[in-house]
Amino acid sequence: MSGLFLTLEGIDGAGKSSHIDALAVLFKAQGRNVTRTREPGGTPLAETLRGLILEQPMDALTESLLVFAARRDHVLKVIEPALARGDVVLCDRFTDATFAYQGAGRGFDMNVLSALERWVQGGRGIGTESAEPASPTAASDSLLQPDITLWFDLLPAIAAERLAGARVPDKFESQPVEFFRRVAAGYAERAAGAERFVRIDASQARDQVWQQIEAALFDRGLIAKGTGESL
Ligand code: TYD
């Protein structure tokens, strides 16, 4: 069985993480092995970098380099091996978040992000510790990309209300709503350019959001049937 790379994306407060448990249960019920992971993070090194990225102030290039360094370790050690085994990889955020947060949110150069994406996700040799990174001029169709991306779309003002008082905010969560408007626009732009995106209306109640997820997976032939309910 071939692997399936599924990512969840959206602005902070959109509610994506609350559906990962149910997704894991759903795919296991279909007889699939599931690898659950997240970015930044997913390996000991990448989790260490996550702490720096989420807590330390830094310029946007430094932040982008750290995010992609964490991703490289994660891709080599977790994502590629899991896909090679035929697992369903459920990943809470991936490179779309970099284009949305560092690119659209912080206004960092998207061309530099695209070049880093090609270095880190470029096809040849990925999966072996000794592999050289692919050339940044490698064809974009050889990039490791998610097979399907669930994009939790929610108005930034509503997301901010949901986040308020929930916990101590990290560096990104404490950004003003204007920052999240740019991030949301960045996601919308990414989603318009790739068929792998499924827009989930995250303003709905949690059960209805789950129903949208199940319907999208069913429509794409990724599950045979749903469980009918969330966890
Ligand atoms: P998030 O995924 O929301 O985790 P939690 O639910 O534990 O807060 O937090 C990760 C944060 O990192 C989020 O604010 C988005 C940010 N981020 C980037 O800025 N760039 C990236 O490339 C990634 C993967 C995340």
XYZ file of N, CA and C and ligand atoms in Angstrom:
718
model
N 0.856 -1.190 0.000
C 0.000 0.000 0.000
C 0.895 1.245 0.000
N 0.589 2.216 -0.853
C 1.473 3.381 -0.896
C 1.124 4.366 0.215
N 2.135 5.100 0.632
C 1.958 6.038 1.734
C 1.058 7.202 1.342
N 0.514 7.842 2.350
C -0.344 9.012 2.138
C 0.136 10.115 3.075
N 0.437 11.269 2.486
C 0.964 12.398 3.260
C -0.143 13.449 3.380
N -0.700 13.560 4.586
C -1.819 14.483 4.835
C -1.360 15.565 5.805
N -1.566 16.818 5.431
C -1.208 17.911 6.335
C -2.449 18.694 6.737
N -2.337 19.333 7.913
C -3.398 20.212 8.407
C -2.819 21.611 8.532
N -3.537 22.579 8.001
C -3.037 23.953 7.991
C -4.143 24.935 8.364
N -3.713 26.126 8.736
C -4.656 27.195 9.063
C -4.045 28.121 10.095
N -4.667 29.266 10.287
C -4.119 30.215 11.262
C -4.300 29.675 12.680
N -3.530 30.202 13.613
C -3.676 29.816 15.018
C -5.108 30.082 15.455
N -5.704 29.099 16.137
C -7.077 29.268 16.622
C -8.124 28.712 15.677
N -7.697 28.188 14.520
C -8.674 27.664 13.552
C -9.189 26.285 13.952
N -8.507 25.612 14.886
C -9.046 24.360 15.430
C -8.549 23.100 14.758
N -7.515 23.190 13.947
C -7.065 22.010 13.190
C -6.579 20.881 14.091
N -5.811 21.231 15.137
C -5.175 20.179 15.947
C -6.203 19.295 16.647
N -7.377 19.844 16.908
C -8.375 19.078 17.663
C -8.960 17.928 16.843
N -8.629 17.840 15.553
C -9.168 16.747 14.732
C -8.140 15.658 14.426
N -6.914 15.830 14.903
C -5.882 14.856 14.525
C -6.143 13.488 15.159
N -6.566 13.472 16.417
C -6.873 12.190 17.069
C -7.918 11.418 16.270
N -8.975 12.119 15.890
C -10.058 11.455 15.158
C -9.584 10.979 13.793
N -8.712 11.749 13.155
C -8.173 11.317 11.856
C -7.357 10.039 12.017
N -6.559 9.977 13.083
C -5.750 8.774 13.317
C -6.660 7.564 13.522
N -7.712 7.726 14.320
C -8.654 6.629 14.561
C -9.316 6.205 13.243
N -9.705 7.186 12.464
C -10.389 6.903 11.196
C -9.500 6.080 10.255
N -8.262 6.498 10.086
C -7.380 5.770 9.171
C -7.015 4.383 9.719
N -6.843 4.293 11.051
C -6.550 2.966 11.626
C -7.730 2.022 11.397
N -8.930 2.564 11.513
C -10.123 1.736 11.277
C -10.197 1.251 9.836
N -9.470 1.937 8.937
C -9.412 1.505 7.535
C -8.249 0.535 7.309
N -7.594 0.131 8.410
C -6.503 -0.827 8.291
C -5.153 -0.212 7.988
N -5.040 1.107 8.138
C -3.777 1.773 7.809
C -2.915 1.971 9.052
N -1.598 1.921 8.866
C -0.684 2.378 9.916
C -0.588 3.893 9.833
N -0.571 4.530 10.999
C -0.595 5.994 11.034
C 0.639 6.518 11.764
N 1.299 7.493 11.161
C 2.370 8.241 11.837
C 1.854 9.656 12.065
N 1.761 10.044 13.337
C 1.295 11.398 13.682
C 2.496 12.258 13.996
N 2.541 13.429 13.422
C 3.692 14.280 13.681
C 3.315 15.745 13.488
N 4.284 16.642 13.670
C 3.967 18.067 13.582
C 5.188 18.861 13.173
N 4.934 20.093 12.718
C 6.031 21.020 12.423
C 5.741 22.375 13.039
N 6.747 23.175 13.411
C 8.117 22.689 13.488
C 8.201 21.577 14.528
N 9.000 20.553 14.243
C 9.171 19.482 15.221
C 9.163 18.124 14.565
N 8.840 17.097 15.363
C 8.711 15.752 14.840
C 9.937 14.870 15.031
N 11.082 15.473 15.356
C 12.286 14.709 15.740
C 12.880 15.446 16.948
N 13.773 14.802 17.702
C 14.374 15.510 18.842
C 15.053 16.821 18.434
N 15.816 16.785 17.332
C 16.477 18.016 16.890
C 15.442 19.067 16.481
N 14.462 18.660 15.704
C 13.471 19.619 15.209
C 12.615 20.173 16.354
N 12.371 19.355 17.381
C 11.616 19.869 18.543
C 12.453 20.906 19.303
N 13.767 20.695 19.344
C 14.642 21.691 19.970
C 14.588 23.004 19.186
N 14.639 22.888 17.863
C 14.553 24.091 17.024
C 13.188 24.761 17.188
N 12.140 23.955 17.365
C 10.793 24.513 17.564
C 10.774 25.479 18.750
N 11.424 25.057 19.834
C 11.447 25.911 21.019
C 12.072 27.268 20.715
N 13.137 27.257 19.934
C 13.790 28.515 19.565
C 12.892 29.347 18.653
N 12.322 28.680 17.653
C 11.504 29.393 16.658
C 10.293 30.054 17.327
N 9.667 29.350 18.260
C 8.418 29.862 18.855
C 8.643 30.851 19.995
N 9.874 30.871 20.526
C 10.084 31.734 21.697
C 11.050 32.892 21.464
N 12.028 32.717 20.576
C 13.072 33.744 20.434
C 12.737 34.724 19.309
N 12.906 36.019 19.595
C 12.783 36.980 18.480
C 13.970 36.800 17.533
N 13.718 36.889 16.246
C 14.811 36.732 15.262
C 14.353 37.309 13.933
N 15.289 37.601 13.067
C 14.880 38.146 11.773
C 14.285 37.026 10.913
N 13.559 37.458 9.878
C 12.748 36.489 9.130
C 13.595 35.455 8.389
N 14.800 35.842 7.941
C 15.650 34.853 7.267
C 16.125 33.796 8.258
N 16.562 34.228 9.438
C 16.992 33.266 10.458
C 15.856 32.297 10.768
N 14.665 32.864 10.937
C 13.500 32.041 11.259
C 13.216 31.034 10.141
N 13.302 31.495 8.904
C 13.029 30.604 7.765
C 14.079 29.498 7.680
N 15.342 29.849 7.920
C 16.398 28.835 7.878
C 16.191 27.790 8.972
N 15.796 28.240 10.158
C 15.565 27.277 11.256
C 14.372 26.382 10.957
N 13.312 26.978 10.426
C 12.126 26.183 10.083
C 12.489 25.107 9.055
N 13.267 25.498 8.048
C 13.626 24.519 7.017
C 14.688 23.529 7.508
N 15.541 23.958 8.429
C 16.506 23.002 9.010
C 15.749 21.932 9.797
N 14.777 22.364 10.581
C 13.943 21.413 11.325
C 13.223 20.482 10.352
N 12.733 21.063 9.269
C 11.984 20.264 8.270
C 12.890 19.224 7.618
N 14.108 19.608 7.313
C 15.024 18.652 6.672
C 15.207 17.402 7.554
N 15.459 17.649 8.838
C 15.654 16.526 9.766
C 14.388 15.673 9.839
N 13.259 16.351 9.890
C 11.965 15.682 9.995
C 11.641 14.861 8.745
N 11.900 15.443 7.584
C 11.636 14.739 6.324
C 12.501 13.482 6.234
N 13.795 13.643 6.541
C 14.715 12.504 6.399
C 14.436 11.395 7.399
N 14.156 11.791 8.639
C 14.091 10.776 9.697
C 12.696 10.234 9.948
N 11.674 10.992 9.622
C 10.309 10.551 9.961
C 9.416 10.435 8.726
N 9.278 11.514 7.975
C 8.233 11.536 6.942
C 8.553 10.557 5.812
N 9.752 10.672 5.241
C 10.086 9.784 4.119
C 10.082 8.303 4.510
N 10.687 7.944 5.642
C 10.630 6.518 6.015
C 9.186 6.033 6.235
N 8.360 6.859 6.843
C 6.965 6.449 7.091
C 6.226 6.261 5.768
N 6.420 7.173 4.829
C 5.754 7.044 3.525
C 6.270 5.806 2.791
N 7.564 5.538 2.926
C 8.138 4.351 2.276
C 7.554 3.057 2.850
N 7.177 3.090 4.140
C 6.539 1.913 4.763
C 5.079 1.768 4.355
N 4.529 2.823 3.749
C 3.117 2.792 3.379
C 2.191 3.397 4.418
N 2.753 4.108 5.391
C 1.930 4.725 6.438
C 1.102 5.897 5.904
N 0.070 6.214 6.661
C -0.586 7.516 6.529
C 0.151 8.454 7.479
N 0.742 9.511 6.927
C 1.441 10.499 7.756
C 0.498 11.678 7.987
N 0.118 11.880 9.262
C -0.728 13.014 9.627
C 0.181 14.076 10.223
N 0.372 15.152 9.504
C 1.348 16.160 9.940
C 0.652 17.494 10.199
N 0.736 17.941 11.453
C 0.155 19.221 11.856
C 1.092 20.331 11.378
N 0.767 20.917 10.255
C 1.537 21.965 9.553
C 2.733 21.382 8.795
N 3.025 22.043 7.671
C 4.211 21.726 6.862
C 4.587 23.011 6.118
N 5.119 22.881 4.927
C 5.712 24.050 4.259
C 4.714 25.156 3.913
N 3.441 24.809 3.737
C 2.459 25.877 3.489
C 2.476 26.885 4.630
N 2.729 26.414 5.851
C 2.792 27.339 6.992
C 3.962 28.306 6.849
N 5.050 27.848 6.257
C 6.197 28.747 6.078
C 5.860 29.850 5.079
N 5.199 29.463 3.975
C 4.797 30.482 3.001
C 3.766 31.435 3.619
N 2.883 30.899 4.457
C 1.837 31.747 5.048
C 2.398 32.640 6.167
N 3.204 32.061 7.080
C 3.668 32.826 8.252
C 4.912 33.663 7.935
N 5.976 33.016 7.450
C 7.199 33.774 7.184
C 7.013 34.620 5.902
N 6.376 34.020 4.889
C 6.188 34.727 3.628
C 5.136 35.822 3.734
N 3.873 35.427 3.793
C 2.795 36.424 3.801
C 2.753 37.198 5.129
N 2.897 36.503 6.247
C 2.765 37.170 7.553
C 3.901 38.138 7.821
N 5.128 37.663 7.693
C 6.286 38.514 7.992
C 6.807 39.262 6.767
N 6.272 38.957 5.613
C 6.680 39.677 4.405
C 8.027 39.241 3.862
N 8.440 38.017 4.205
C 9.737 37.543 3.734
C 9.638 37.092 2.278
N 10.800 37.172 1.589
C 10.876 36.900 0.151
C 10.436 35.454 -0.191
N 9.333 35.347 -0.933
C 8.798 34.021 -1.296
C 9.766 33.251 -2.201
N 10.556 33.976 -2.990
C 11.503 33.278 -3.877
C 12.569 32.561 -3.069
N 12.991 33.182 -1.974
C 13.970 32.526 -1.098
C 13.326 31.291 -0.465
N 12.067 31.435 -0.051
C 11.359 30.277 0.540
C 11.242 29.147 -0.485
N 10.936 29.505 -1.729
C 10.829 28.469 -2.778
C 12.170 27.780 -2.983
N 13.251 28.544 -2.928
C 14.580 27.939 -3.095
C 14.886 26.993 -1.933
N 14.568 27.430 -0.717
C 14.791 26.558 0.450
C 13.927 25.300 0.348
N 12.704 25.484 -0.121
C 11.801 24.339 -0.291
C 12.420 23.318 -1.244
N 13.041 23.801 -2.324
C 13.652 22.871 -3.281
C 14.870 22.173 -2.671
N 15.639 22.906 -1.873
C 16.786 22.272 -1.216
C 16.334 21.162 -0.274
N 15.292 21.461 0.489
C 14.903 20.567 1.584
C 13.995 19.436 1.102
N 13.139 19.723 0.151
C 12.149 18.733 -0.275
C 12.423 18.202 -1.689
N 13.545 18.606 -2.267
C 13.862 18.145 -3.621
C 14.104 16.651 -3.636
N 13.577 16.001 -4.657
C 13.468 14.551 -4.690
C 14.710 13.714 -4.498
N 15.720 13.866 -5.348
C 16.795 12.890 -5.444
C 17.464 12.622 -4.098
N 17.469 11.361 -3.726
C 18.261 10.958 -2.568
C 17.601 11.170 -1.225
N 16.451 11.804 -1.191
C 15.819 12.032 0.117
C 15.502 10.697 0.763
N 15.759 10.605 2.037
C 15.478 9.374 2.755
C 16.751 8.676 3.195
N 17.892 9.139 2.717
C 19.148 8.537 3.168
C 19.973 9.603 3.865
N 20.581 9.238 4.944
C 21.366 10.183 5.743
C 22.487 10.818 4.926
N 23.043 10.050 3.979
C 24.202 10.545 3.244
C 23.815 11.373 2.025
N 22.502 11.508 1.793
C 22.088 12.164 0.560
C 22.511 13.629 0.527
N 22.928 14.051 -0.654
C 23.157 15.483 -0.870
C 21.801 16.132 -1.052
N 21.624 17.371 -0.561
C 20.375 18.050 -0.862
C 20.238 18.223 -2.374
N 19.018 18.148 -2.875
C 18.806 18.359 -4.302
C 19.182 19.795 -4.666
N 19.559 19.990 -5.907
C 19.893 21.340 -6.362
C 18.674 22.250 -6.230
N 18.884 23.528 -5.877
C 17.733 24.429 -5.778
C 17.100 24.702 -7.130
N 17.728 24.267 -8.209
C 17.104 24.469 -9.512
C 16.355 23.220 -9.982
N 16.248 22.202 -9.091
C 15.551 20.965 -9.471
C 14.102 21.270 -9.869
N 13.567 20.454 -10.744
C 12.181 20.678 -11.203
C 11.223 20.589 -10.020
N 10.221 21.491 -10.022
C 9.335 21.554 -8.855
C 8.504 20.281 -8.719
N 8.307 19.539 -9.822
C 7.464 18.352 -9.695
C 8.174 17.202 -8.986
N 9.449 17.360 -8.669
C 10.126 16.313 -7.911
C 10.149 16.643 -6.418
N 9.445 17.688 -6.023
C 9.414 18.054 -4.610
C 8.518 17.121 -3.821
N 8.959 16.806 -2.587
C 8.050 16.135 -1.666
C 6.973 17.140 -1.270
N 5.729 16.801 -1.537
C 4.601 17.657 -1.166
C 3.522 16.779 -0.551
N 2.661 17.361 0.293
C 1.541 16.578 0.799
C 0.656 16.081 -0.350
N 0.013 14.919 -0.121
C -0.979 14.439 -1.085
C -2.284 15.194 -0.915
N -2.571 15.556 0.327
C -3.810 16.295 0.607
C -3.553 17.215 1.806
N -4.078 18.412 1.695
C -3.904 19.411 2.759
C -5.278 19.906 3.191
N -5.606 19.644 4.448
C -6.864 20.155 4.996
C -6.594 21.565 5.503
N -7.202 22.530 4.845
C -6.959 23.943 5.160
C -8.163 24.468 5.958
N -7.912 24.694 7.251
C -8.956 25.177 8.149
C -9.038 26.690 8.013
N -10.092 27.122 7.333
C -10.219 28.542 7.008
C -11.182 29.205 7.993
N -10.691 30.252 8.640
C -11.500 30.944 9.650
C -11.108 32.412 9.653
N -12.094 33.292 9.839
C -11.779 34.718 9.911
C -10.827 34.969 11.081
N -9.773 35.750 10.854
C -8.799 35.998 11.921
C -9.424 36.573 13.196
N -10.454 37.397 13.058
C -11.073 37.984 14.264
C -11.719 36.894 15.127
N -12.313 35.892 14.479
C -12.950 34.800 15.235
C -11.881 33.903 15.856
N -10.818 33.639 15.096
C -9.717 32.822 15.635
C -9.118 33.493 16.869
N -8.973 34.821 16.817
C -8.399 35.555 17.957
C -9.299 35.417 19.186
N -10.617 35.474 18.968
C -11.558 35.291 20.097
C -11.404 33.901 20.708
N -11.251 32.888 19.830
C -11.117 31.503 20.319
C -9.827 31.326 21.117
N -8.782 32.025 20.675
C -7.481 31.869 21.336
C -7.407 32.621 22.652
N -8.178 33.721 22.745
C -8.045 34.617 23.900
C -8.233 33.857 25.205
N -7.251 33.960 26.056
C -7.352 33.361 27.387
C -7.158 31.860 27.417
N -6.960 31.230 26.253
C -6.853 29.766 26.228
C -5.576 29.292 26.918
N -4.474 30.003 26.713
C -3.187 29.606 27.304
C -2.213 30.758 27.095
N -1.005 30.600 27.619
C -0.001 31.653 27.415
C 0.395 31.632 25.935
N 0.203 32.743 25.231
C 0.480 32.727 23.787
C 1.973 32.671 23.470
N 2.341 31.941 22.402
C 3.737 31.936 21.969
C 3.976 33.157 21.072
N 5.166 33.209 20.476
C 5.573 34.381 19.685
C 4.578 34.697 18.566
N 4.075 33.667 17.901
C 3.152 33.916 16.796
C 1.749 34.209 17.307
N 1.319 33.435 18.305
C -0.049 33.615 18.805
C -0.267 35.006 19.391
N 0.807 35.658 19.820
C 0.640 36.989 20.407
C 0.717 38.110 19.356
N 0.775 37.727 18.091
C 0.764 38.739 17.033
C -0.624 39.373 16.914
N -0.676 40.636 16.432
C -1.978 41.304 16.253
C -2.795 40.661 15.137
N -4.093 40.928 15.154
C -4.995 40.296 14.180
C -4.585 40.639 12.749
N -3.975 41.801 12.559
C -3.521 42.198 11.221
C -2.494 41.200 10.655
N -1.623 40.703 11.521
C -0.656 39.680 11.097
C -1.411 38.453 10.578
N -2.443 38.034 11.318
C -3.178 36.822 10.913
C -4.021 37.056 9.661
N -4.392 38.315 9.416
C -5.076 38.590 8.142
C -4.124 38.306 6.989
N -2.882 38.704 7.154
C -1.903 38.442 6.087
C -1.639 36.933 5.960
N -1.516 36.251 7.104
C -1.277 34.797 7.072
C -2.450 34.096 6.371
N -3.676 34.505 6.740
C -4.865 33.887 6.128
C -4.878 34.129 4.621
N -4.503 35.334 4.211
C -4.449 35.634 2.768
C -3.367 34.784 2.103
N -2.281 34.552 2.814
C -1.211 33.704 2.281
C -1.692 32.282 2.058
N -2.443 31.753 3.013
C -3.010 30.407 2.843
C -3.972 30.376 1.649
N -4.816 31.411 1.542
C -5.789 31.429 0.439
C -5.066 31.421 -0.905
N -3.978 32.168 -0.975
C -3.224 32.223 -2.230
C -2.591 30.859 -2.550
N -2.005 30.231 -1.529
C -1.418 28.889 -1.722
C -2.490 27.907 -2.172
N -3.656 27.974 -1.507
C -4.725 27.013 -1.790
C -5.237 27.168 -3.218
N -5.243 28.410 -3.713
C -5.735 28.654 -5.076
C -4.809 28.018 -6.108
N -3.547 27.777 -5.720
C -2.575 27.290 -6.692
C -2.360 25.792 -6.695
N -3.057 25.035 -5.849
C -2.772 23.592 -5.790
C -4.035 22.789 -5.489
N -4.239 21.750 -6.263
C -5.449 20.919 -6.119
C -5.474 20.100 -4.839
N -4.311 19.907 -4.227
C -4.268 19.085 -3.014
C -4.997 19.738 -1.839
N -5.307 21.048 -1.937
C -5.969 21.735 -0.822
C -7.462 21.431 -0.767
N -7.945 21.140 0.440
C -9.383 21.052 0.691
C -9.712 22.149 1.685
N -10.574 23.077 1.280
C -10.951 24.143 2.212
C -12.016 23.638 3.176
N -11.704 23.741 4.458
C -12.644 23.363 5.502
C -13.170 24.653 6.127
N -14.490 24.797 6.162
C -15.079 25.979 6.796
C -15.011 25.778 8.308
N -13.995 26.387 8.903
C -13.723 26.147 10.328
C -14.581 27.002 11.248
N -15.503 27.778 10.670
C -16.390 28.585 11.525
C -17.541 27.731 12.062
N -17.727 26.554 11.480
C -18.838 25.702 11.901
C -18.536 25.005 13.226
N -19.583 24.385 13.790
C -19.399 23.621 15.034
C -18.472 22.440 14.757
N -17.823 21.966 15.815
C -16.794 20.944 15.666
C -17.278 19.688 14.925
N -18.480 19.219 15.236
C -19.004 18.023 14.559
C -19.180 18.249 13.063
N -19.634 19.468 12.729
C -19.826 19.765 11.301
C -18.487 19.889 10.584
N -17.506 20.431 11.291
C -16.164 20.501 10.707
C -15.673 19.082 10.423
N -15.900 18.188 11.382
C -15.482 16.788 11.194
C -16.190 16.156 9.999
N -17.472 16.453 9.857
C -18.213 15.894 8.714
C -17.619 16.377 7.383
N -17.206 17.638 7.350
C -16.552 18.150 6.126
C -15.264 17.366 5.837
N -14.519 17.074 6.900
C -13.258 16.342 6.719
C -13.540 14.950 6.161
N -14.471 14.253 6.782
C -14.795 12.888 6.321
C -15.283 12.897 4.874
N -16.139 13.868 4.560
C -16.673 13.935 3.195
C -15.547 14.165 2.194
N -14.608 15.038 2.554
C -13.495 15.335 1.634
C -12.640 14.092 1.409
N -12.380 13.335 2.478
C -11.551 12.128 2.346
C -12.281 11.059 1.532
N -13.577 10.946 1.768
C -14.381 9.973 1.024
C -14.418 10.347 -0.467
N -14.693 11.623 -0.733
C -14.794 12.085 -2.131
C -13.502 11.828 -2.893
N -12.394 11.914 -2.216
C -11.102 11.705 -2.883
C -10.659 10.247 -2.871
N -11.526 9.388 -2.378
C -11.200 7.960 -2.396
C -10.153 7.563 -1.374
N -9.953 8.388 -0.355
C -8.912 8.098 0.635
C -9.433 7.264 1.795
N -10.746 7.256 1.977
C -11.359 6.349 2.948
C -12.549 5.677 2.271
N -12.842 4.463 2.723
C -13.961 3.730 2.119
C -15.283 4.226 2.698
N -15.282 4.526 3.969
C -16.490 5.059 4.606
C -16.057 5.775 5.874
N -16.940 6.634 6.374
C -16.604 7.377 7.579
C -17.098 6.677 8.823
N -16.702 7.204 9.966
C -17.207 6.671 11.231
C -18.490 7.378 11.615
N -18.758 8.506 10.950
C -19.983 9.247 11.221
C -19.901 10.201 12.381
N -18.883 10.078 13.191
C -18.790 11.004 14.323
C -17.341 11.265 14.703
N -17.173 12.422 15.320
C -15.860 12.810 15.798
C -15.598 12.172 17.146
N -14.365 12.295 17.641
C -14.074 11.755 18.970
C -14.671 12.627 20.044
P 0.861 25.242 16.168
O 1.009 24.320 15.015
O -0.336 26.109 16.140
O 1.023 24.379 17.459
P 0.305 24.634 18.833
O -1.106 24.188 18.583
O 1.078 23.770 19.773
O 0.444 26.099 19.110
O 2.122 26.216 16.384
C 3.145 26.318 15.554
C 3.405 27.775 15.261
O 4.525 27.859 14.384
C 2.251 28.474 14.578
O 2.067 29.749 15.157
C 2.736 28.663 13.170
C 4.231 28.680 13.288
N 4.928 28.167 12.093
C 5.624 29.026 11.280
O 5.663 30.233 11.542
N 6.271 28.531 10.180
C 6.258 27.213 9.862
O 6.855 26.810 8.850
C 5.536 26.319 10.716
C 5.511 24.855 10.410
C 4.870 26.833 11.818
